[in-house]
Short mmCIF file of C-alpha atoms in Angstrom, two decimals:
data_model
loop_
_atom_site.label_atom_id
_atom_site.label_comp_id
_atom_site.label_asym_id
_atom_site.label_seq_id
_atom_site.Cartn_x
_atom_site.Cartn_y
_atom_site.Cartn_z
CA UNK A 30 6.04 -44.11 15.26
CA UNK A 31 3.83 -42.40 17.58
CA UNK A 32 1.15 -39.88 15.74
CA UNK A 33 0.90 -36.23 17.32
CA UNK A 34 -2.07 -36.56 19.81
CA UNK A 35 -5.23 -34.30 19.40
CA UNK A 36 -4.70 -32.75 22.78
CA UNK A 37 -1.22 -31.42 21.55
CA UNK A 38 -2.94 -29.52 18.81
CA UNK A 39 -5.52 -28.44 21.17
CA UNK A 40 -2.78 -26.83 23.66
CA UNK A 41 -1.14 -25.25 20.82
CA UNK A 42 -4.32 -23.27 20.16
CA UNK A 43 -4.62 -22.44 23.53
CA UNK A 44 -1.04 -21.15 23.63
CA UNK A 45 -1.82 -19.02 20.75
CA UNK A 46 -4.79 -17.43 22.75
CA UNK A 47 -3.19 -16.32 25.89
CA UNK A 48 -6.26 -13.96 26.46
CA UNK A 49 -8.26 -16.91 27.58
CA UNK A 50 -6.64 -16.83 30.99
CA UNK A 51 -5.91 -14.11 33.26
CA UNK A 52 -5.11 -11.16 32.62
CA UNK A 53 -7.13 -11.68 29.57
CA UNK A 54 -5.11 -9.79 27.35
CA UNK A 55 -2.87 -10.21 24.19
CA UNK A 56 0.81 -10.80 24.28
CA UNK A 57 2.46 -7.52 25.93
CA UNK A 58 5.05 -7.51 22.96
CA UNK A 59 2.17 -7.22 20.61
CA UNK A 60 0.18 -4.78 22.79
CA UNK A 61 3.06 -2.25 23.08
CA UNK A 62 3.54 -2.06 19.23
CA UNK A 63 2.07 1.04 17.88
CA UNK A 64 -1.13 0.84 16.16
CA UNK A 65 -1.47 1.50 12.26
CA UNK A 66 -4.06 3.92 11.15
CA UNK A 67 -5.54 1.12 9.29
CA UNK A 68 -6.85 -0.41 12.58
CA UNK A 69 -9.56 2.24 12.63
CA UNK A 70 -10.55 1.04 9.05
CA UNK A 71 -10.63 -2.61 9.71
CA UNK A 72 -12.04 -2.65 13.10
CA UNK A 73 -15.43 -1.53 12.01
CA UNK A 74 -15.72 -3.96 9.07
CA UNK A 75 -15.27 -7.15 11.59
CA UNK A 76 -17.62 -5.77 14.11
CA UNK A 77 -20.38 -4.75 11.77
CA UNK A 78 -22.42 -8.21 12.44
CA UNK A 79 -25.44 -6.98 10.45
CA UNK A 80 -23.67 -8.27 7.14
CA UNK A 81 -22.82 -12.21 7.23
CA UNK A 82 -19.44 -12.04 5.68
CA UNK A 83 -16.08 -13.01 6.25
CA UNK A 84 -13.43 -10.24 6.21
CA UNK A 85 -10.23 -11.06 3.86
CA UNK A 86 -7.15 -9.35 5.05
CA UNK A 87 -4.64 -9.04 2.59
CA UNK A 88 -1.16 -7.52 2.07
CA UNK A 89 2.50 -8.10 1.25
CA UNK A 90 4.92 -9.76 3.78
CA UNK A 91 6.04 -8.13 6.70
CA UNK A 92 3.75 -5.22 6.64
CA UNK A 93 1.68 -5.90 9.82
CA UNK A 94 -0.97 -8.11 9.24
CA UNK A 95 -0.51 -10.61 12.08
CA UNK A 96 0.00 -7.64 14.51
CA UNK A 97 -3.12 -5.76 13.24
CA UNK A 98 -5.16 -8.93 13.84
CA UNK A 99 -3.82 -9.19 17.52
CA UNK A 100 -4.62 -5.62 17.99
CA UNK A 101 -8.02 -6.19 16.73
CA UNK A 102 -8.47 -8.94 19.44
CA UNK A 103 -7.33 -6.54 22.06
CA UNK A 104 -9.75 -3.97 20.87
CA UNK A 105 -12.68 -6.56 21.12
CA UNK A 106 -11.83 -7.37 24.69
CA UNK A 107 -11.72 -3.66 25.24
CA UNK A 108 -15.19 -3.53 23.75
CA UNK A 109 -16.56 -6.16 26.13
CA UNK A 110 -16.41 -9.36 24.05
CA UNK A 111 -15.71 -12.59 26.25
CA UNK A 112 -12.24 -13.34 25.66
CA UNK A 113 -13.00 -17.00 25.22
CA UNK A 114 -15.20 -16.24 22.09
CA UNK A 115 -12.20 -14.84 20.35
CA UNK A 116 -9.99 -17.37 18.65
CA UNK A 117 -6.74 -16.75 16.74
CA UNK A 118 -5.16 -19.63 14.61
CA UNK A 119 -1.85 -19.21 12.68
CA UNK A 120 -2.90 -21.64 9.76
CA UNK A 121 0.38 -22.40 8.58
CA UNK A 122 1.98 -23.80 11.80
CA UNK A 123 3.16 -27.42 10.97
CA UNK A 124 0.74 -28.77 13.83
CA UNK A 125 -2.24 -27.97 11.84
CA UNK A 126 -1.13 -29.74 8.51
CA UNK A 127 -4.29 -31.94 6.87
CA UNK A 128 -6.51 -29.74 8.89
CA UNK A 129 -9.28 -28.05 7.12
CA UNK A 130 -10.98 -24.76 8.14
CA UNK A 131 -13.77 -26.59 9.56
CA UNK A 132 -11.33 -28.90 11.68
CA UNK A 133 -9.72 -25.95 13.00
CA UNK A 134 -12.88 -24.39 14.03
CA UNK A 135 -13.94 -27.53 16.01
CA UNK A 136 -10.43 -27.45 17.72
CA UNK A 137 -10.92 -23.73 18.52
CA UNK A 138 -14.46 -24.74 20.01
CA UNK A 139 -12.96 -27.56 22.33
CA UNK A 140 -9.94 -25.41 23.28
CA UNK A 141 -11.66 -22.46 24.21
CA UNK A 142 -15.23 -24.03 25.10
CA UNK A 143 -17.21 -21.78 22.36
CA UNK A 144 -20.69 -22.87 22.33
CA UNK A 145 -22.41 -23.05 19.04
CA UNK A 146 -24.83 -20.29 20.06
CA UNK A 147 -25.17 -17.29 22.31
CA UNK A 148 -23.23 -13.97 21.72
CA UNK A 149 -21.20 -13.32 18.66
CA UNK A 150 -17.85 -15.23 18.57
CA UNK A 151 -14.72 -14.08 16.55
CA UNK A 152 -12.33 -16.60 14.59
CA UNK A 153 -9.18 -15.42 13.10
CA UNK A 154 -7.65 -17.66 10.52
CA UNK A 155 -4.08 -16.28 9.84
CA UNK A 156 -2.08 -17.22 6.70
CA UNK A 157 -4.56 -19.32 4.91
CA UNK A 158 -3.27 -18.92 1.36
CA UNK A 159 -1.54 -22.44 1.08
CA UNK A 160 -4.51 -24.15 2.79
CA UNK A 161 -6.07 -26.21 -0.10
CA UNK A 162 -9.72 -25.26 -0.90
CA UNK A 163 -9.71 -22.46 1.82
CA UNK A 164 -12.34 -20.26 0.06
CA UNK A 165 -14.64 -23.04 -0.40
CA UNK A 166 -14.47 -24.13 3.39
CA UNK A 167 -14.59 -20.31 4.47
CA UNK A 168 -17.78 -19.65 2.38
CA UNK A 169 -19.35 -22.86 3.81
CA UNK A 170 -18.62 -21.87 7.46
CA UNK A 171 -19.96 -18.27 6.84
CA UNK A 172 -23.10 -20.04 5.74
CA UNK A 173 -23.43 -22.17 8.44
CA UNK A 174 -22.20 -20.41 11.49
CA UNK A 175 -23.98 -17.22 11.60
CA UNK A 176 -23.01 -16.20 15.00
CA UNK A 177 -19.43 -16.48 14.29
CA UNK A 178 -17.40 -13.38 12.31
CA UNK A 179 -14.42 -15.04 10.50
CA UNK A 180 -11.43 -13.12 9.54
CA UNK A 181 -8.85 -14.76 7.36
CA UNK A 182 -5.50 -13.15 6.30
CA UNK A 183 -2.80 -13.91 3.99
CA UNK A 184 0.30 -12.66 2.05
CA UNK A 185 -0.30 -13.85 -1.14
CA UNK A 186 -2.56 -11.13 -2.12
CA UNK A 187 -3.16 -12.25 -5.67
CA UNK A 188 -4.11 -15.93 -4.98
CA UNK A 189 -6.45 -14.57 -2.08
CA UNK A 190 -8.05 -12.16 -4.25
CA UNK A 191 -8.54 -14.73 -7.11
CA UNK A 192 -10.20 -16.94 -4.95
CA UNK A 193 -12.18 -14.50 -3.14
CA UNK A 194 -13.72 -13.31 -6.55
CA UNK A 195 -14.13 -17.01 -7.60
CA UNK A 196 -15.88 -18.53 -4.58
CA UNK A 197 -16.47 -15.71 -2.11
CA UNK A 198 -19.04 -13.57 -4.04
CA UNK A 199 -21.18 -12.14 -1.54
CA UNK A 200 -19.51 -13.97 1.27
CA UNK A 201 -15.90 -12.28 1.69
CA UNK A 202 -15.12 -8.55 2.12
CA UNK A 203 -11.63 -7.69 1.01
CA UNK A 204 -9.32 -5.49 2.97
CA UNK A 205 -5.83 -4.60 1.65
CA UNK A 206 -3.00 -3.63 4.02
CA UNK A 207 -0.12 -1.89 2.15
CA UNK A 208 3.06 -0.87 3.27
CA UNK A 209 3.45 2.48 5.50
CA UNK A 210 2.49 5.72 4.06
CA UNK A 211 4.79 8.66 4.67
CA UNK A 212 1.92 9.77 6.91
CA UNK A 213 1.93 6.60 9.09
CA UNK A 214 5.68 6.63 9.05
CA UNK A 215 5.74 10.00 10.76
CA UNK A 216 3.10 9.15 13.22
CA UNK A 217 4.80 5.99 14.22
CA UNK A 218 7.78 7.79 15.06
CA UNK A 219 6.24 10.48 17.09
CA UNK A 220 7.37 13.22 14.75
CA UNK A 221 4.14 14.82 13.99
CA UNK A 222 5.62 17.92 15.48
CA UNK A 223 7.58 18.64 12.17
CA UNK A 224 3.96 19.31 10.37
CA UNK A 225 1.79 22.35 10.76
CA UNK A 226 -1.87 21.78 9.94
CA UNK A 227 -3.07 23.31 6.50
CA UNK A 228 -4.19 26.83 6.66
CA UNK A 229 -6.80 27.22 3.98
CA UNK A 230 -7.78 30.94 5.06
CA UNK A 231 -6.51 33.99 3.25
CA UNK A 232 -5.16 34.66 -0.31
CA UNK A 233 -2.16 32.28 0.26
CA UNK A 234 -4.59 29.33 1.65
CA UNK A 235 -3.39 26.03 0.90
CA UNK A 236 -4.95 22.30 1.12
CA UNK A 237 -1.40 21.09 2.11
CA UNK A 238 0.29 20.55 5.39
CA UNK A 239 3.03 22.76 6.38
CA UNK A 240 6.34 22.51 8.20
CA UNK A 241 8.56 25.15 9.97
CA UNK A 242 11.60 22.67 9.35
CA UNK A 243 11.78 21.38 6.07
CA UNK A 244 15.33 20.17 6.32
CA UNK A 245 14.10 17.91 9.28
CA UNK A 246 11.04 16.85 7.31
CA UNK A 247 13.07 15.98 4.33
CA UNK A 248 15.51 13.97 6.40
CA UNK A 249 12.84 11.57 7.65
CA UNK A 250 11.64 11.55 3.98
CA UNK A 251 14.74 10.18 2.79
CA UNK A 252 14.73 7.57 5.49
CA UNK A 253 11.25 6.70 4.69
CA UNK A 254 12.28 6.12 0.96
CA UNK A 255 15.08 4.14 2.17
CA UNK A 256 14.01 2.01 5.03
CA UNK A 257 10.18 3.23 5.76
CA UNK A 258 7.86 0.88 4.25
CA UNK A 259 7.94 -1.88 6.90
CA UNK A 260 6.99 -0.94 10.50
CA UNK A 261 9.57 -3.14 12.15
CA UNK A 262 12.53 -1.94 9.97
CA UNK A 263 11.81 1.95 11.00
CA UNK A 264 12.33 1.39 14.78
CA UNK A 265 15.38 -0.91 14.36
CA UNK A 266 18.89 0.58 13.33
CA UNK A 267 20.24 -3.10 13.03
CA UNK A 268 17.85 -4.01 10.56
CA UNK A 269 18.49 -0.65 8.56
CA UNK A 270 22.30 -1.50 8.41
CA UNK A 271 21.43 -4.77 7.11
CA UNK A 272 18.38 -4.17 4.96
CA UNK A 273 19.63 -6.58 2.26
CA UNK A 274 18.99 -9.54 4.83
CA UNK A 275 15.52 -8.46 6.02
CA UNK A 276 13.95 -7.22 3.32
CA UNK A 277 15.59 -9.16 0.25
CA UNK A 278 16.38 -12.52 2.06
CA UNK A 279 13.00 -12.31 4.29
CA UNK A 280 10.83 -10.86 2.17
CA UNK A 281 11.43 -10.56 -1.44
CA UNK A 282 13.04 -14.04 -1.83
CA UNK A 283 10.38 -15.82 -0.02
CA UNK A 284 7.70 -14.21 -2.46
CA UNK A 285 10.14 -14.74 -5.75
CA UNK A 286 11.52 -18.19 -4.59
CA UNK A 287 8.42 -19.77 -2.74
CA UNK A 288 5.07 -17.66 -3.05
CA UNK A 289 4.82 -17.15 -6.58
CA UNK A 290 6.52 -20.44 -7.89
CA UNK A 291 4.18 -22.63 -5.74
CA UNK A 292 1.01 -20.47 -6.57
CA UNK A 293 1.40 -20.23 -10.32
CA UNK A 294 3.87 -23.16 -11.35
CA UNK A 295 6.54 -21.06 -12.17
CA UNK A 296 9.43 -23.14 -13.39
CA UNK A 297 12.13 -20.66 -14.21
CA UNK A 298 12.67 -18.74 -11.00
CA UNK A 299 15.92 -17.14 -12.17
CA UNK A 300 13.88 -15.50 -14.93
CA UNK A 301 11.48 -14.19 -12.52
CA UNK A 302 14.22 -12.82 -10.10
CA UNK A 303 16.24 -11.07 -13.04
CA UNK A 304 13.21 -9.33 -14.42
CA UNK A 305 12.32 -7.91 -10.85
CA UNK A 306 15.69 -6.81 -10.29
CA UNK A 307 15.58 -5.11 -13.58
CA UNK A 308 12.15 -3.41 -12.98
CA UNK A 309 13.35 -2.24 -9.29
CA UNK A 310 16.25 -0.79 -10.60
CA UNK A 311 14.20 1.08 -13.28
CA UNK A 312 11.32 2.03 -10.92
CA UNK A 313 9.63 5.12 -12.13
CA UNK A 314 10.99 4.88 -15.59
CA UNK A 315 9.11 3.81 -18.96
CA UNK A 316 9.89 0.23 -20.08
CA UNK A 317 8.29 -1.99 -22.82
CA UNK A 318 7.80 -5.69 -23.40
CA UNK A 319 9.59 -5.40 -26.43
CA UNK A 320 12.73 -3.89 -24.64
CA UNK A 321 12.61 -6.11 -21.98
CA UNK A 322 12.48 -9.25 -24.26
CA UNK A 323 15.27 -8.17 -26.29
CA UNK A 324 17.35 -7.44 -23.17
CA UNK A 325 16.55 -10.81 -21.40
CA UNK A 326 15.88 -13.13 -24.25
CA UNK A 327 12.49 -14.14 -22.57
CA UNK A 328 9.42 -14.40 -24.76
CA UNK A 329 7.00 -11.36 -24.33
CA UNK A 330 3.92 -13.43 -23.36
CA UNK A 331 6.13 -14.92 -20.49
CA UNK A 332 7.34 -11.34 -19.20
CA UNK A 333 3.83 -10.16 -19.56
CA UNK A 334 2.74 -13.14 -17.07
CA UNK A 335 5.61 -12.56 -14.97
CA UNK A 336 4.81 -9.02 -14.53
CA UNK A 337 0.96 -9.69 -13.70
CA UNK A 338 2.35 -12.13 -11.07
CA UNK A 339 4.73 -9.59 -9.71
CA UNK A 340 1.86 -6.69 -9.64
CA UNK A 341 -0.43 -9.34 -8.03
CA UNK A 342 2.02 -9.93 -5.39
CA UNK A 343 1.97 -6.10 -4.46
CA UNK A 344 5.68 -6.02 -5.41
CA UNK A 345 5.24 -3.73 -8.37
CA UNK A 346 2.47 -1.58 -9.89
CA UNK A 347 2.08 -0.83 -13.63
CA UNK A 348 0.92 2.41 -14.84
CA UNK A 349 -0.55 2.82 -18.49
CA UNK A 350 0.31 5.49 -20.78
CA UNK A 351 -1.85 8.21 -22.55
CA UNK A 352 -1.09 10.85 -25.15
CA UNK A 353 -0.66 14.74 -24.99
CA UNK A 354 -4.50 15.08 -25.18
CA UNK A 355 -5.14 12.51 -22.68
CA UNK A 356 -6.24 9.47 -24.87
CA UNK A 357 -5.07 6.19 -24.16
CA UNK A 358 -3.20 4.11 -26.70
CA UNK A 359 -4.76 1.29 -28.65
CA UNK A 360 -1.78 -1.06 -27.91
CA UNK A 361 -0.21 -0.71 -24.60
CA UNK A 362 3.28 -1.21 -25.96
CA UNK A 363 4.86 1.29 -23.37
CA UNK A 364 4.22 1.58 -19.56
CA UNK A 365 5.87 2.65 -16.21
CA UNK A 366 6.58 0.34 -13.37
CA UNK A 367 6.92 1.43 -9.96
CA UNK A 368 8.04 -0.44 -6.68
CA UNK A 369 4.82 -0.29 -4.23
CA UNK A 370 7.49 0.12 -1.43
CA UNK A 371 10.31 2.41 -2.40
CA UNK A 372 12.71 0.69 0.15
CA UNK A 373 12.75 -2.28 -1.82
CA UNK A 374 15.08 -0.60 -3.98
CA UNK A 375 17.60 0.10 -1.18
CA UNK A 376 17.54 -3.51 -0.19
CA UNK A 377 18.38 -4.81 -3.65
CA UNK A 378 21.06 -2.39 -4.42
CA UNK A 379 22.02 0.32 -1.68
CA UNK A 380 20.20 3.04 -0.01
CA UNK A 381 20.44 6.15 -1.97
CA UNK A 382 21.63 9.86 -0.77
CA UNK A 383 19.44 12.84 -1.83
CA UNK A 384 22.14 14.15 -3.89
CA UNK A 385 22.36 10.64 -5.94
CA UNK A 386 21.12 11.10 -9.63
CA UNK A 387 18.27 8.23 -8.98
CA UNK A 388 17.02 9.87 -6.13
CA UNK A 389 14.44 11.82 -8.47
CA UNK A 390 13.12 8.48 -9.51
CA UNK A 391 12.88 7.41 -5.90
CA UNK A 392 11.27 10.49 -4.74
CA UNK A 393 8.59 9.84 -7.80
CA UNK A 394 8.21 6.26 -6.54
CA UNK A 395 7.45 7.34 -3.05
CA UNK A 396 4.93 10.00 -4.40
CA UNK A 397 2.98 7.42 -6.71
CA UNK A 398 3.21 4.75 -3.74
CA UNK A 399 0.93 7.10 -1.59
CA UNK A 400 -1.71 6.77 -4.18
CA UNK A 401 -1.77 3.15 -4.27
CA UNK A 402 -3.65 3.13 -0.92
CA UNK A 403 -6.35 4.66 -2.52
CA UNK A 404 -9.26 3.28 -4.82
CA UNK A 405 -8.18 6.29 -7.34
CA UNK A 406 -5.12 4.29 -8.11
CA UNK A 407 -6.90 2.57 -10.97
CA UNK A 408 -7.19 5.89 -12.72
CA UNK A 409 -3.85 6.99 -12.32
CA UNK A 410 -1.76 7.51 -15.65
CA UNK A 411 1.17 9.07 -16.99
CA UNK A 412 1.42 11.00 -20.29
CA UNK A 413 4.06 10.87 -23.03
CA UNK A 414 4.31 12.04 -26.44
CA UNK A 415 7.48 12.35 -28.67
CA UNK A 416 8.20 15.85 -27.11
CA UNK A 417 7.46 15.60 -23.67
CA UNK A 418 5.89 13.62 -20.46
CA UNK A 419 4.03 14.32 -17.19
CA UNK A 420 4.19 12.11 -14.61
CA UNK A 421 0.96 11.73 -12.84
CA UNK A 422 -2.38 12.24 -14.41
CA UNK A 423 -5.47 11.33 -12.71
CA UNK A 424 -8.59 10.62 -15.17
CA UNK A 425 -12.15 11.40 -14.17
CA UNK A 426 -15.26 9.51 -14.69
CA UNK A 427 -15.26 10.32 -18.24
CA UNK A 428 -11.53 8.97 -18.74
CA UNK A 429 -10.57 12.57 -19.13
CA UNK A 430 -7.29 14.16 -17.23
CA UNK A 431 -8.97 15.59 -13.92
CA UNK A 432 -5.55 16.91 -12.77
CA UNK A 433 -1.74 16.39 -13.39
CA UNK A 434 1.25 16.42 -11.16
CA UNK A 435 4.97 16.74 -12.20
CA UNK A 436 7.12 15.19 -9.61
CA UNK A 437 10.65 17.04 -8.76
CA UNK A 438 13.50 16.54 -6.40
CA UNK A 439 14.76 20.07 -7.05
CA UNK A 440 13.93 23.67 -6.24
CA UNK A 441 15.25 24.95 -9.72
CA UNK A 442 11.68 25.27 -11.34
CA UNK A 443 10.52 27.08 -8.52
CA UNK A 444 12.25 30.19 -9.97
CA UNK A 445 12.08 29.09 -13.52
CA UNK A 446 8.57 27.81 -13.81
CA UNK A 447 8.60 28.91 -17.58
CA UNK A 448 10.74 25.81 -18.37
CA UNK A 449 8.10 23.39 -17.48
CA UNK A 450 6.76 23.25 -21.10
CA UNK A 451 5.75 19.82 -21.26
CA UNK A 452 3.15 20.53 -18.52
CA UNK A 453 1.98 23.50 -19.97
CA UNK A 454 1.45 21.92 -23.26
CA UNK A 455 -0.62 19.04 -21.47
CA UNK A 456 -2.50 21.35 -19.59
CA UNK A 457 -3.30 23.55 -22.49
CA UNK A 458 -4.32 20.58 -24.60
CA UNK A 459 -6.86 19.37 -21.74
CA UNK A 460 -8.28 22.71 -21.00
CA UNK A 461 -6.59 22.60 -17.33
CA UNK A 462 -5.80 26.22 -15.89
CA UNK A 463 -4.12 24.60 -12.52
CA UNK A 464 -1.27 22.27 -12.22
CA UNK A 465 0.86 20.94 -9.35
CA UNK A 466 4.76 20.53 -9.25
CA UNK A 467 6.47 19.16 -6.44
CA UNK A 468 10.21 20.45 -5.50
CA UNK A 469 12.81 19.41 -2.76
CA UNK A 470 12.12 22.40 -0.31
CA UNK A 471 10.37 25.30 -1.52
CA UNK A 472 6.66 26.50 -1.84
CA UNK A 473 5.13 28.88 -4.05
CA UNK A 474 2.15 29.56 -6.40
CA UNK A 475 2.74 31.50 -9.52
CA UNK A 476 1.18 31.88 -13.17
CA UNK A 477 3.18 30.83 -16.06
CA UNK A 478 2.15 30.56 -19.63
CA UNK A 479 -1.33 31.47 -18.47
CA UNK A 480 -1.32 28.30 -16.09
CA UNK A 481 -1.45 28.41 -12.19
CA UNK A 482 1.50 26.53 -10.91
CA UNK A 483 1.63 25.19 -7.34
CA UNK A 484 4.81 24.28 -6.04
CA UNK A 485 5.10 22.01 -3.08
CA UNK A 486 8.01 19.98 -1.38
CA UNK A 487 7.52 16.50 -2.37
CA UNK A 488 7.64 15.24 1.35
CA UNK A 489 4.44 17.59 2.08
CA UNK A 490 2.83 16.49 -0.81
CA UNK A 491 3.41 12.79 0.35
CA UNK A 492 2.11 13.44 3.92
CA UNK A 493 -0.75 15.24 2.83
CA UNK A 494 -1.90 12.72 0.14
CA UNK A 495 -1.58 9.87 2.79
CA UNK A 496 -3.33 11.50 5.39
CA UNK A 497 -6.22 12.68 3.21
CA UNK A 498 -6.87 9.11 1.93
CA UNK A 499 -6.54 7.55 5.25
CA UNK A 500 -8.96 10.07 7.02
CA UNK A 501 -11.21 10.04 3.88
CA UNK A 502 -11.44 6.16 4.30
CA UNK A 503 -12.15 6.48 7.86
CA UNK A 504 -15.14 8.91 7.28
CA UNK A 505 -16.43 6.25 4.49
CA UNK A 506 -16.81 9.03 2.17
CA UNK A 507 -14.62 8.31 -0.90
CA UNK A 508 -16.26 11.37 -2.74
CA UNK A 509 -14.97 13.57 -0.04
CA UNK A 510 -11.55 12.14 -0.49
CA UNK A 511 -11.79 12.86 -4.25
CA UNK A 512 -13.00 16.47 -3.66
CA UNK A 513 -10.16 17.28 -1.13
CA UNK A 514 -7.57 15.69 -3.41
CA UNK A 515 -8.89 17.91 -6.33
CA UNK A 516 -8.71 21.01 -4.20
CA UNK A 517 -5.10 19.92 -3.42
CA UNK A 518 -4.24 20.41 -7.16
CA UNK A 519 -6.47 23.67 -7.38
CA UNK A 520 -4.67 25.84 -4.71
CA UNK A 521 -5.35 29.62 -4.52
CA UNK A 522 -2.94 31.56 -6.82
CA UNK A 523 -0.71 34.41 -5.88
CA UNK A 524 -0.14 37.26 -8.27
CA UNK A 525 1.48 36.27 -11.53
CA UNK A 526 5.50 35.94 -11.88
CA UNK A 527 7.24 38.31 -13.75
CA UNK A 528 7.60 38.28 -17.31
CA UNK A 529 11.19 37.12 -16.86
CA UNK A 530 10.10 34.08 -15.18
CA UNK A 531 12.16 34.77 -12.05
CA UNK A 532 10.89 35.71 -8.62
#
């Protein structure tokens, strides 16, 4: 049996790097794809050569990591980097089996004639998570190749993060690419004409984007919740018609049946699959290990590990509970679970209409998922006590409630704000004079029970949050993000509502 000759491997690397030959550009199919907003965040990290670090691009499957890397290559070439000093390797290709990162770098040098010195070079290792001891080899390369900027990517975010923390301290910069925000979704579809810029002037000023056609915007919002988390899905009606095959078979099953079992040694895949299906169906609802264990017959410790694995794989997020006075519970018996991408629910079950009973939970999942793109996500909680609940509470540095949001997919409370007793009780207990409530289609600011209540359609809320987070990160001023978002929940108030509570 003949062994695969080295020149075949070199030719494969050359095929992966078409920019080494005229016209010195990435594959036109990659170049024609719309740029994600996150390119503007990733590119400065890669090109800042004053810090000797590798950039570690993490994220769930099919959110556009490989496309983002190729767009980065194109931007480097446009910035004047010599094309043959940029090398991309898809590490999971079978031809590279048995090759360490050092071996791959040597092959890149041979394939592209990259010298050991000279101007900076850029090497991209795509899908590194299954390469044994990749983190050790990458750290060594960072230390021994000061003129090369290394970028590694992978879908198993949990394993990458763990290895990065263990072996890459001071050598790796982590960058998470999440599913599409609603703001990105609208931008990629060239439908920003549906939005009007925030008008912060005058007594009715608002920090939120507006719209002249809320019905059209809500139509897109419903599509986003059902289909919009993955870039290639939003452009393909065929995939939308067969969402189960694309998302479930190509994304979810690969994570549940291959990635997590191989990374964590999970034996009973059916247990894991069943748990995830249950959590997905109950997205935005409170669950407990006790209840899950009772219904499934699986030990609580095992369920706890599974939930940690699912969260680490960026399929779900757990949110912890606080009480009416904003205090956390000593024992976290109950918690909420949210899908990080609302469209996963549609793939597992079926797309929802905006009139379905479960659509409110999907809208809440969509609202929460916008925050998963921000560092503030670690301070998000929900409040629950025997007589009430508040959907989203953000804690300040003192671990006290800074602001609260109640997510509704109905206009009912716009005319009956006095019925929001839970929100008023929580606000009074925590010294808050202003709260925000989402609606389906109407905006209004009123005073009820001595509390300023800002109503905003949930689609506008999601767009504004996503927009401000990405723009804030681009400005590298997270403090400004916090300030701007706090303003979102502290609107200028209109005259008080009539005593009847009706407008």
